[in-house]
PDB file of C-alpha atoms and ligand atoms in Angstrom:
ATOM      1  CA  MET A   1     -16.235 -19.682-158.333  1.00 71.00           C
ATOM      2  CA  LYS A   2     -13.700 -19.684-155.483  1.00 89.00           C
ATOM      3  CA  SER A   3     -12.068 -22.368-154.253  1.00 95.00           C
ATOM      4  CA  ILE A   4     -11.414 -23.035-150.849  1.00 98.00           C
ATOM      5  CA  LEU A   5      -9.448 -26.564-150.922  1.00 98.00           C
ATOM      6  CA  ARG A   6      -7.074 -27.837-153.376  1.00 98.00           C
ATOM      7  CA  ALA A   7      -5.209 -31.304-153.211  1.00 98.00           C
ATOM      8  CA  GLU A   8      -2.492 -31.672-155.819  1.00 98.00           C
ATOM      9  CA  ALA A   9      -0.744 -34.825-156.581  1.00 98.00           C
ATOM     10  CA  VAL A  10      -1.639 -36.391-152.835  1.00 98.00           C
ATOM     11  CA  TYR A  11       0.302 -39.936-151.881  1.00 98.00           C
ATOM     12  CA  LYS A  12      -0.357 -41.710-149.322  1.00 98.00           C
ATOM     13  CA  SER A  13       1.034 -45.203-147.927  1.00 97.00           C
ATOM     14  CA  TYR A  14       0.713 -47.454-144.876  1.00 96.00           C
ATOM     15  CA  LYS A  15       3.853 -49.455-144.177  1.00 92.00           C
ATOM     16  CA  MET A  16       2.949 -52.888-142.521  1.00 88.00           C
ATOM     17  CA  GLY A  17       6.258 -54.677-141.865  1.00 90.00           C
ATOM     18  CA  LYS A  18       8.446 -54.674-144.225  1.00 91.00           C
ATOM     19  CA  GLN A  19       5.324 -54.089-146.939  1.00 92.00           C
ATOM     20  CA  SER A  20       4.186 -50.867-147.659  1.00 93.00           C
ATOM     21  CA  LEU A  21       0.504 -50.350-148.841  1.00 95.00           C
ATOM     22  CA  SER A  22      -0.014 -47.582-151.233  1.00 96.00           C
ATOM     23  CA  VAL A  23      -3.519 -46.383-150.928  1.00 97.00           C
ATOM     24  CA  LEU A  24      -3.807 -42.400-152.409  1.00 98.00           C
ATOM     25  CA  LYS A  25      -1.501 -43.139-155.681  1.00 98.00           C
ATOM     26  CA  GLY A  26      -1.456 -39.174-156.787  1.00 97.00           C
ATOM     27  CA  ALA A  27      -5.733 -37.825-155.661  1.00 98.00           C
ATOM     28  CA  SER A  28      -6.521 -34.156-157.129  1.00 97.00           C
ATOM     29  CA  LEU A  29      -9.144 -32.239-156.162  1.00 97.00           C
ATOM     30  CA  GLU A  30     -10.735 -28.618-156.149  1.00 97.00           C
ATOM     31  CA  ILE A  31     -13.894 -27.862-154.040  1.00 97.00           C
ATOM     32  CA  GLU A  32     -15.341 -24.157-154.546  1.00 97.00           C
ATOM     33  CA  THR A  33     -16.805 -22.276-151.481  1.00 97.00           C
ATOM     34  CA  GLY A  34     -20.714 -22.819-150.634  1.00 97.00           C
ATOM     35  CA  SER A  35     -20.334 -26.548-152.364  1.00 97.00           C
ATOM     36  CA  LEU A  36     -21.783 -29.667-151.262  1.00 97.00           C
ATOM     37  CA  THR A  37     -19.337 -32.442-152.841  1.00 97.00           C
ATOM     38  CA  ALA A  38     -19.796 -36.581-151.843  1.00 97.00           C
ATOM     39  CA  ILE A  39     -16.637 -38.392-152.252  1.00 97.00           C
ATOM     40  CA  VAL A  40     -17.443 -41.883-153.166  1.00 97.00           C
ATOM     41  CA  GLY A  41     -15.765 -44.969-153.134  1.00 96.00           C
ATOM     42  CA  ALA A  42     -15.385 -48.552-152.207  1.00 95.00           C
ATOM     43  CA  SER A  43     -14.675 -49.561-148.690  1.00 94.00           C
ATOM     44  CA  GLY A  44     -10.945 -49.714-148.572  1.00 94.00           C
ATOM     45  CA  SER A  45     -10.700 -47.292-151.295  1.00 96.00           C
ATOM     46  CA  GLY A  46      -9.411 -44.495-149.233  1.00 97.00           C
ATOM     47  CA  LYS A  47     -11.669 -42.190-148.258  1.00 97.00           C
ATOM     48  CA  SER A  48     -11.030 -41.455-144.408  1.00 96.00           C
ATOM     49  CA  THR A  49      -7.500 -41.356-145.526  1.00 97.00           C
ATOM     50  CA  LEU A  50      -8.137 -38.523-147.978  1.00 98.00           C
ATOM     51  CA  LEU A  51     -10.550 -36.936-145.541  1.00 97.00           C
ATOM     52  CA  HIS A  52      -8.145 -36.917-142.657  1.00 97.00           C
ATOM     53  CA  ILE A  53      -5.213 -35.483-144.963  1.00 98.00           C
ATOM     54  CA  LEU A  54      -7.860 -32.501-146.048  1.00 98.00           C
ATOM     55  CA  GLY A  55      -8.556 -31.885-142.339  1.00 97.00           C
ATOM     56  CA  ALA A  56      -4.874 -31.762-141.469  1.00 97.00           C
ATOM     57  CA  LEU A  57      -4.738 -34.909-139.286  1.00 95.00           C
ATOM     58  CA  ASP A  58      -2.681 -36.736-141.081  1.00 96.00           C
ATOM     59  CA  LYS A  59      -0.007 -35.919-143.899  1.00 96.00           C
ATOM     60  CA  PRO A  60       0.426 -36.740-147.183  1.00 97.00           C
ATOM     61  CA  ASP A  61       3.965 -38.976-147.718  1.00 97.00           C
ATOM     62  CA  SER A  62       3.882 -36.568-150.781  1.00 98.00           C
ATOM     63  CA  GLY A  63       1.546 -33.452-153.108  1.00 98.00           C
ATOM     64  CA  GLN A  64       0.078 -31.138-151.004  1.00 97.00           C
ATOM     65  CA  VAL A  65      -3.038 -29.958-149.896  1.00 98.00           C
ATOM     66  CA  GLN A  66      -3.616 -25.772-149.812  1.00 98.00           C
ATOM     67  CA  PHE A  67      -6.522 -23.730-147.644  1.00 98.00           C
ATOM     68  CA  ASN A  68      -8.022 -21.024-149.433  1.00 97.00           C
ATOM     69  CA  GLY A  69      -4.671 -21.247-151.638  1.00 96.00           C
ATOM     70  CA  LYS A  70      -2.143 -21.515-148.634  1.00 97.00           C
ATOM     71  CA  ASP A  71      -0.315 -24.699-148.442  1.00 97.00           C
ATOM     72  CA  LEU A  72      -1.084 -26.873-145.506  1.00 98.00           C
ATOM     73  CA  SER A  73       2.910 -28.106-145.125  1.00 97.00           C
ATOM     74  CA  ARG A  74       3.835 -24.441-144.508  1.00 97.00           C
ATOM     75  CA  PHE A  75       1.703 -24.092-141.771  1.00 97.00           C
ATOM     76  CA  SER A  76       3.062 -23.709-138.149  1.00 96.00           C
ATOM     77  CA  ALA A  77       2.239 -26.343-135.768  1.00 94.00           C
ATOM     78  CA  ARG A  78       0.291 -23.881-134.175  1.00 93.00           C
ATOM     79  CA  GLY A  79      -1.285 -22.650-137.457  1.00 95.00           C
ATOM     80  CA  LEU A  80      -2.524 -26.381-138.168  1.00 95.00           C
ATOM     81  CA  ASN A  81      -4.004 -26.740-134.460  1.00 93.00           C
ATOM     82  CA  ASP A  82      -5.940 -23.333-135.525  1.00 93.00           C
ATOM     83  CA  TYR A  83      -6.888 -25.125-139.185  1.00 96.00           C
ATOM     84  CA  ARG A  84      -8.072 -28.313-136.962  1.00 94.00           C
ATOM     85  CA  ASN A  85      -9.982 -26.363-135.052  1.00 92.00           C
ATOM     86  CA  ARG A  86     -11.792 -23.499-136.138  1.00 93.00           C
ATOM     87  CA  SER A  87     -11.079 -24.123-139.989  1.00 97.00           C
ATOM     88  CA  VAL A  88     -13.075 -27.188-140.716  1.00 97.00           C
ATOM     89  CA  GLY A  89     -15.337 -29.430-138.799  1.00 96.00           C
ATOM     90  CA  PHE A  90     -15.574 -32.890-138.735  1.00 97.00           C
ATOM     91  CA  VAL A  91     -18.110 -35.555-138.556  1.00 96.00           C
ATOM     92  CA  PHE A  92     -17.471 -39.095-137.614  1.00 93.00           C
ATOM     93  CA  GLN A  93     -19.595 -42.153-138.727  1.00 90.00           C
ATOM     94  CA  PHE A  94     -19.155 -43.425-134.641  1.00 89.00           C
ATOM     95  CA  TYR A  95     -19.961 -39.777-133.504  1.00 92.00           C
ATOM     96  CA  HIS A  96     -16.933 -40.135-131.607  1.00 94.00           C
ATOM     97  CA  LEU A  97     -18.979 -38.101-128.632  1.00 95.00           C
ATOM     98  CA  LEU A  98     -17.765 -38.462-124.914  1.00 96.00           C
ATOM     99  CA  ASN A  99     -20.062 -40.292-122.960  1.00 96.00           C
ATOM    100  CA  GLU A 100     -18.683 -38.518-119.278  1.00 96.00           C
ATOM    101  CA  LEU A 101     -20.545 -35.244-121.060  1.00 96.00           C
ATOM    102  CA  ASN A 102     -23.925 -34.004-121.786  1.00 97.00           C
ATOM    103  CA  VAL A 103     -24.908 -32.993-125.085  1.00 97.00           C
ATOM    104  CA  LEU A 104     -24.429 -29.188-124.454  1.00 96.00           C
ATOM    105  CA  GLU A 105     -20.965 -29.851-123.455  1.00 95.00           C
ATOM    106  CA  ASN A 106     -20.037 -32.201-126.031  1.00 97.00           C
ATOM    107  CA  THR A 107     -21.199 -29.417-128.563  1.00 97.00           C
ATOM    108  CA  LEU A 108     -18.832 -27.085-126.325  1.00 95.00           C
ATOM    109  CA  LEU A 109     -15.759 -29.433-126.541  1.00 93.00           C
ATOM    110  CA  PRO A 110     -14.366 -27.850-129.414  1.00 91.00           C
ATOM    111  CA  ALA A 111     -15.045 -24.223-128.263  1.00 90.00           C
ATOM    112  CA  MET A 112     -13.134 -25.220-124.692  1.00 86.00           C
ATOM    113  CA  ALA A 113      -9.924 -26.558-126.808  1.00 82.00           C
ATOM    114  CA  SER A 114      -9.279 -23.740-129.065  1.00 79.00           C
ATOM    115  CA  SER A 115      -9.361 -21.319-126.481  1.00 77.00           C
ATOM    116  CA  GLY A 116      -6.908 -20.828-123.217  1.00 78.00           C
ATOM    117  CA  THR A 117      -9.303 -21.421-119.712  1.00 83.00           C
ATOM    118  CA  ALA A 118      -9.353 -17.765-119.552  1.00 85.00           C
ATOM    119  CA  SER A 119     -10.926 -16.858-122.947  1.00 86.00           C
ATOM    120  CA  TYR A 120     -13.340 -19.698-122.881  1.00 84.00           C
ATOM    121  CA  LEU A 121     -14.867 -18.844-119.534  1.00 87.00           C
ATOM    122  CA  ARG A 122     -14.965 -14.779-121.082  1.00 90.00           C
ATOM    123  CA  ARG A 123     -17.146 -16.128-124.150  1.00 88.00           C
ATOM    124  CA  LYS A 124     -19.237 -18.795-122.231  1.00 90.00           C
ATOM    125  CA  LYS A 125     -22.020 -17.068-122.314  1.00 92.00           C
ATOM    126  CA  GLY A 126     -22.028 -16.220-125.900  1.00 92.00           C
ATOM    127  CA  LEU A 127     -20.727 -19.772-126.884  1.00 93.00           C
ATOM    128  CA  GLN A 128     -24.039 -21.415-124.552  1.00 94.00           C
ATOM    129  CA  GLU A 129     -26.189 -19.360-126.391  1.00 95.00           C
ATOM    130  CA  THR A 130     -24.277 -20.207-129.554  1.00 95.00           C
ATOM    131  CA  ALA A 131     -24.292 -24.159-128.695  1.00 96.00           C
ATOM    132  CA  TYR A 132     -28.229 -23.760-127.667  1.00 96.00           C
ATOM    133  CA  ALA A 133     -29.093 -22.347-130.939  1.00 95.00           C
ATOM    134  CA  LEU A 134     -27.106 -24.824-133.318  1.00 95.00           C
ATOM    135  CA  LEU A 135     -28.995 -27.638-130.666  1.00 96.00           C
ATOM    136  CA  LYS A 136     -32.303 -26.134-131.082  1.00 95.00           C
ATOM    137  CA  ARG A 137     -32.001 -25.863-135.111  1.00 92.00           C
ATOM    138  CA  LEU A 138     -30.860 -29.506-134.799  1.00 94.00           C
ATOM    139  CA  GLY A 139     -33.745 -30.309-133.116  1.00 93.00           C
ATOM    140  CA  LEU A 140     -32.510 -31.047-130.095  1.00 95.00           C
ATOM    141  CA  ALA A 141     -33.685 -28.398-127.791  1.00 95.00           C
ATOM    142  CA  ASP A 142     -34.961 -30.704-125.204  1.00 96.00           C
ATOM    143  CA  ARG A 143     -31.669 -32.754-124.820  1.00 97.00           C
ATOM    144  CA  LEU A 144     -29.154 -30.302-123.573  1.00 97.00           C
ATOM    145  CA  HIS A 145     -28.461 -32.390-120.216  1.00 97.00           C
ATOM    146  CA  HIS A 146     -28.704 -36.223-121.401  1.00 97.00           C
ATOM    147  CA  ARG A 147     -25.378 -38.198-121.808  1.00 98.00           C
ATOM    148  CA  PRO A 148     -24.812 -39.251-125.576  1.00 97.00           C
ATOM    149  CA  TYR A 149     -25.915 -43.100-124.583  1.00 96.00           C
ATOM    150  CA  GLU A 150     -29.385 -41.375-123.520  1.00 97.00           C
ATOM    151  CA  LEU A 151     -30.067 -40.907-127.281  1.00 97.00           C
ATOM    152  CA  SER A 152     -30.812 -42.351-130.623  1.00 95.00           C
ATOM    153  CA  GLY A 153     -27.669 -42.916-133.050  1.00 95.00           C
ATOM    154  CA  GLY A 154     -29.851 -40.048-135.378  1.00 94.00           C
ATOM    155  CA  GLU A 155     -29.433 -37.694-132.526  1.00 95.00           C
ATOM    156  CA  ARG A 156     -25.828 -38.273-131.585  1.00 96.00           C
ATOM    157  CA  GLN A 157     -24.908 -37.781-135.157  1.00 94.00           C
ATOM    158  CA  ARG A 158     -26.971 -34.350-134.761  1.00 95.00           C
ATOM    159  CA  VAL A 159     -25.051 -33.116-132.005  1.00 97.00           C
ATOM    160  CA  ALA A 160     -21.971 -34.116-133.473  1.00 96.00           C
ATOM    161  CA  ILE A 161     -22.763 -32.099-136.541  1.00 96.00           C
ATOM    162  CA  ALA A 162     -23.443 -29.203-133.945  1.00 96.00           C
ATOM    163  CA  ARG A 163     -19.774 -29.789-132.272  1.00 96.00           C
ATOM    164  CA  ALA A 164     -18.581 -29.729-135.772  1.00 96.00           C
ATOM    165  CA  LEU A 165     -20.191 -26.305-135.979  1.00 96.00           C
ATOM    166  CA  ILE A 166     -19.465 -24.522-132.710  1.00 95.00           C
ATOM    167  CA  ASN A 167     -16.339 -22.844-134.124  1.00 94.00           C
ATOM    168  CA  LYS A 168     -18.053 -21.701-137.670  1.00 95.00           C
ATOM    169  CA  PRO A 169     -15.529 -23.297-139.550  1.00 97.00           C
ATOM    170  CA  ASP A 170     -15.409 -22.895-143.182  1.00 98.00           C
ATOM    171  CA  LEU A 171     -15.443 -26.238-144.360  1.00 98.00           C
ATOM    172  CA  LEU A 172     -17.548 -28.807-142.793  1.00 98.00           C
ATOM    173  CA  LEU A 173     -15.991 -32.551-143.244  1.00 98.00           C
ATOM    174  CA  ALA A 174     -18.103 -35.785-142.989  1.00 97.00           C
ATOM    175  CA  ASP A 175     -16.581 -39.091-142.980  1.00 97.00           C
ATOM    176  CA  GLU A 176     -19.253 -41.570-143.708  1.00 95.00           C
ATOM    177  CA  PRO A 177     -22.035 -39.153-141.717  1.00 94.00           C
ATOM    178  CA  THR A 178     -25.070 -41.763-142.459  1.00 93.00           C
ATOM    179  CA  GLY A 179     -23.056 -45.260-142.358  1.00 90.00           C
ATOM    180  CA  ASN A 180     -24.231 -46.251-138.475  1.00 90.00           C
ATOM    181  CA  LEU A 181     -28.042 -45.628-138.678  1.00 90.00           C
ATOM    182  CA  ASP A 182     -31.026 -46.558-140.539  1.00 91.00           C
ATOM    183  CA  SER A 183     -31.632 -45.193-143.843  1.00 90.00           C
ATOM    184  CA  LYS A 184     -34.436 -42.985-143.021  1.00 91.00           C
ATOM    185  CA  THR A 185     -32.389 -41.530-140.249  1.00 92.00           C
ATOM    186  CA  GLY A 186     -29.408 -41.459-142.381  1.00 92.00           C
ATOM    187  CA  PHE A 187     -31.798 -39.295-144.592  1.00 92.00           C
ATOM    188  CA  GLY A 188     -32.538 -36.798-142.352  1.00 92.00           C
ATOM    189  CA  ILE A 189     -28.567 -36.089-141.629  1.00 93.00           C
ATOM    190  CA  LEU A 190     -28.789 -35.253-145.169  1.00 94.00           C
ATOM    191  CA  ASP A 191     -31.306 -33.303-145.301  1.00 94.00           C
ATOM    192  CA  ILE A 192     -29.980 -31.124-142.466  1.00 95.00           C
ATOM    193  CA  LEU A 193     -26.117 -31.282-144.085  1.00 96.00           C
ATOM    194  CA  LYS A 194     -28.209 -30.119-147.669  1.00 96.00           C
ATOM    195  CA  GLU A 195     -29.918 -27.510-145.607  1.00 96.00           C
ATOM    196  CA  LEU A 196     -26.891 -26.283-143.667  1.00 96.00           C
ATOM    197  CA  ASN A 197     -24.815 -26.006-147.533  1.00 97.00           C
ATOM    198  CA  GLN A 198     -27.956 -23.757-148.321  1.00 97.00           C
ATOM    199  CA  SER A 199     -26.969 -21.454-146.026  1.00 96.00           C
ATOM    200  CA  GLY A 200     -23.277 -21.732-146.901  1.00 97.00           C
ATOM    201  CA  GLN A 201     -21.763 -24.129-145.788  1.00 98.00           C
ATOM    202  CA  THR A 202     -19.062 -25.494-147.394  1.00 98.00           C
ATOM    203  CA  ILE A 203     -19.361 -29.263-146.972  1.00 98.00           C
ATOM    204  CA  ILE A 204     -17.492 -32.370-148.205  1.00 98.00           C
ATOM    205  CA  MET A 205     -18.828 -35.535-147.169  1.00 97.00           C
ATOM    206  CA  VAL A 206     -17.512 -39.222-148.042  1.00 96.00           C
ATOM    207  CA  THR A 207     -19.528 -42.455-148.496  1.00 96.00           C
ATOM    208  CA  HIS A 208     -19.025 -45.522-150.287  1.00 95.00           C
ATOM    209  CA  ASP A 209     -22.899 -45.207-150.499  1.00 93.00           C
ATOM    210  CA  ASP A 210     -24.220 -44.498-154.344  1.00 93.00           C
ATOM    211  CA  ARG A 211     -27.896 -43.413-152.894  1.00 91.00           C
ATOM    212  CA  ILE A 212     -26.153 -41.509-150.372  1.00 92.00           C
ATOM    213  CA  ALA A 213     -23.486 -39.366-152.723  1.00 93.00           C
ATOM    214  CA  ALA A 214     -26.566 -38.743-155.131  1.00 92.00           C
ATOM    215  CA  MET A 215     -27.766 -36.189-152.802  1.00 91.00           C
ATOM    216  CA  ALA A 216     -24.923 -33.986-153.071  1.00 93.00           C
ATOM    217  CA  GLU A 217     -24.704 -30.997-155.515  1.00 91.00           C
ATOM    218  CA  ARG A 218     -21.617 -32.766-156.845  1.00 95.00           C
ATOM    219  CA  ILE A 219     -19.884 -36.423-156.528  1.00 96.00           C
ATOM    220  CA  ILE A 220     -16.233 -37.367-157.253  1.00 95.00           C
ATOM    221  CA  ARG A 221     -15.146 -40.824-157.367  1.00 96.00           C
ATOM    222  CA  LEU A 222     -12.353 -42.335-155.717  1.00 97.00           C
ATOM    223  CA  LEU A 223     -10.348 -45.495-157.162  1.00 96.00           C
ATOM    224  CA  ASP A 224      -7.613 -46.736-157.556  1.00 92.00           C
ATOM    225  CA  GLY A 225      -5.993 -43.895-155.158  1.00 96.00           C
ATOM    226  CA  ARG A 226      -6.943 -41.272-157.997  1.00 97.00           C
ATOM    227  CA  ILE A 227     -10.009 -38.759-157.865  1.00 96.00           C
ATOM    228  CA  VAL A 228     -11.412 -40.593-161.186  1.00 90.00           C
ATOM    229  CA  SER A 229     -14.475 -38.340-162.319  1.00 73.00           C
ATOM    230  CA  ASP A 230     -15.861 -35.274-162.016  1.00 62.00           C
TER     231      ASP A 230
HETATM  232  P1  LIG B 301     -12.415 -46.523-146.617  1.00 66.27           P
HETATM  233  O1  LIG B 301     -12.114 -45.068-145.295  1.00 66.27           O
HETATM  234  O2  LIG B 301     -11.980 -46.155-148.027  1.00 66.27           O
HETATM  235  O3  LIG B 301     -12.612 -47.525-146.272  1.00 66.27           O
HETATM  236  P2  LIG B 301      -9.081 -45.789-145.187  1.00 66.27           P
HETATM  237  O4  LIG B 301      -8.887 -44.530-145.873  1.00 66.27           O
HETATM  238  O5  LIG B 301      -9.722 -46.096-144.225  1.00 66.27           O
HETATM  239  O6  LIG B 301     -10.634 -46.460-146.624  1.00 66.27           O
HETATM  240  O7  LIG B 301      -8.446 -46.978-145.892  1.00 66.27           O
HETATM  241  C1  LIG B 301      -7.715 -47.242-146.846  1.00 66.27           C
HETATM  242  C2  LIG B 301      -6.803 -49.092-146.430  1.00 66.27           C
HETATM  243  O8  LIG B 301      -5.623 -48.450-146.239  1.00 66.27           O
HETATM  244  C3  LIG B 301      -7.323 -49.906-146.432  1.00 66.27           C
HETATM  245  O9  LIG B 301      -7.126 -50.750-146.986  1.00 66.27           O
HETATM  246  C4  LIG B 301      -7.036 -49.763-144.719  1.00 66.27           C
HETATM  247  O10 LIG B 301      -6.870 -51.113-143.997  1.00 66.27           O
HETATM  248  C5  LIG B 301      -5.700 -49.324-144.829  1.00 66.27           C
HETATM  249  N1  LIG B 301      -5.546 -48.275-143.559  1.00 66.27           N
HETATM  250  C6  LIG B 301      -5.878 -47.488-143.047  1.00 66.27           C
HETATM  251  N2  LIG B 301      -5.164 -46.930-141.942  1.00 66.27           N
HETATM  252  C7  LIG B 301      -4.109 -47.639-141.963  1.00 66.27           C
HETATM  253  C8  LIG B 301      -3.199 -47.492-140.436  1.00 66.27           C
HETATM  254  N3  LIG B 301      -3.096 -46.355-140.218  1.00 66.27           N
HETATM  255  N4  LIG B 301      -2.166 -48.364-141.094  1.00 66.27           N
HETATM  256  C9  LIG B 301      -2.076 -49.484-141.886  1.00 66.27           C
HETATM  257  N5  LIG B 301      -2.897 -49.466-143.174  1.00 66.27           N
HETATM  258  C10 LIG B 301      -4.239 -48.922-142.598  1.00 66.27           C
HETATM  259 MG1  LIG B 302     -13.372 -44.553-144.206  1.00 66.27          MG
END
């Protein structure tokens, strides 16, 4: 199988005054195209830090991340922006939807951000159709004009998933996507991730919860700053 993402000996520490907190201490992993991987680790073990580095929201102190064989540290600023906006889609524990925008507008936001105004306006109709199709697939066809605060937690996370998919990313990164939901709703979100994966979407999900991780086809563990089992 072809690998889409590789992390090689990633180190990351945070400076806290005079102290330095080592979070990642040589984490390495390889993700195959089309796979669904759960990275499981205790709270504070560095899962979000690792996921942010994989998505180029943060940089490692040393080590490298390769996307389709290309080292992210060699990407231009523009190349990195494209990577974050188009190659990768993010889903977060607390949704991070904008309350000023409705469901459809929230879903379209990454498409607006990744194209200039003129190009967005030219593509607007097609993008709206894509957004509608995604929202319909996620069971939100009758919520298009709701604001996030008018939705349940599960519905908000489904909007966040639609937003993450609007630019047809190669890779979906989900950080504790069920962490703020009751278990029934959380398993519903997992079913969606599994279904997306079955239709070809590569997904990496991080979680502190072994029961959630057990739903993935592959589970890897983050312990003491390293990936320890496979
Ligand atoms: P997890 O997602 O597994 O709970 P994180 O990656 O969020 O863990 O954090 C790992 C450790 O790094 C924690 O101890 C956290 O407090 C610390 N940390 C995370 N981000 C920062 C930051 N920006 N500055 C300082 N410490 C941080
Ligand atoms: Mg976290």
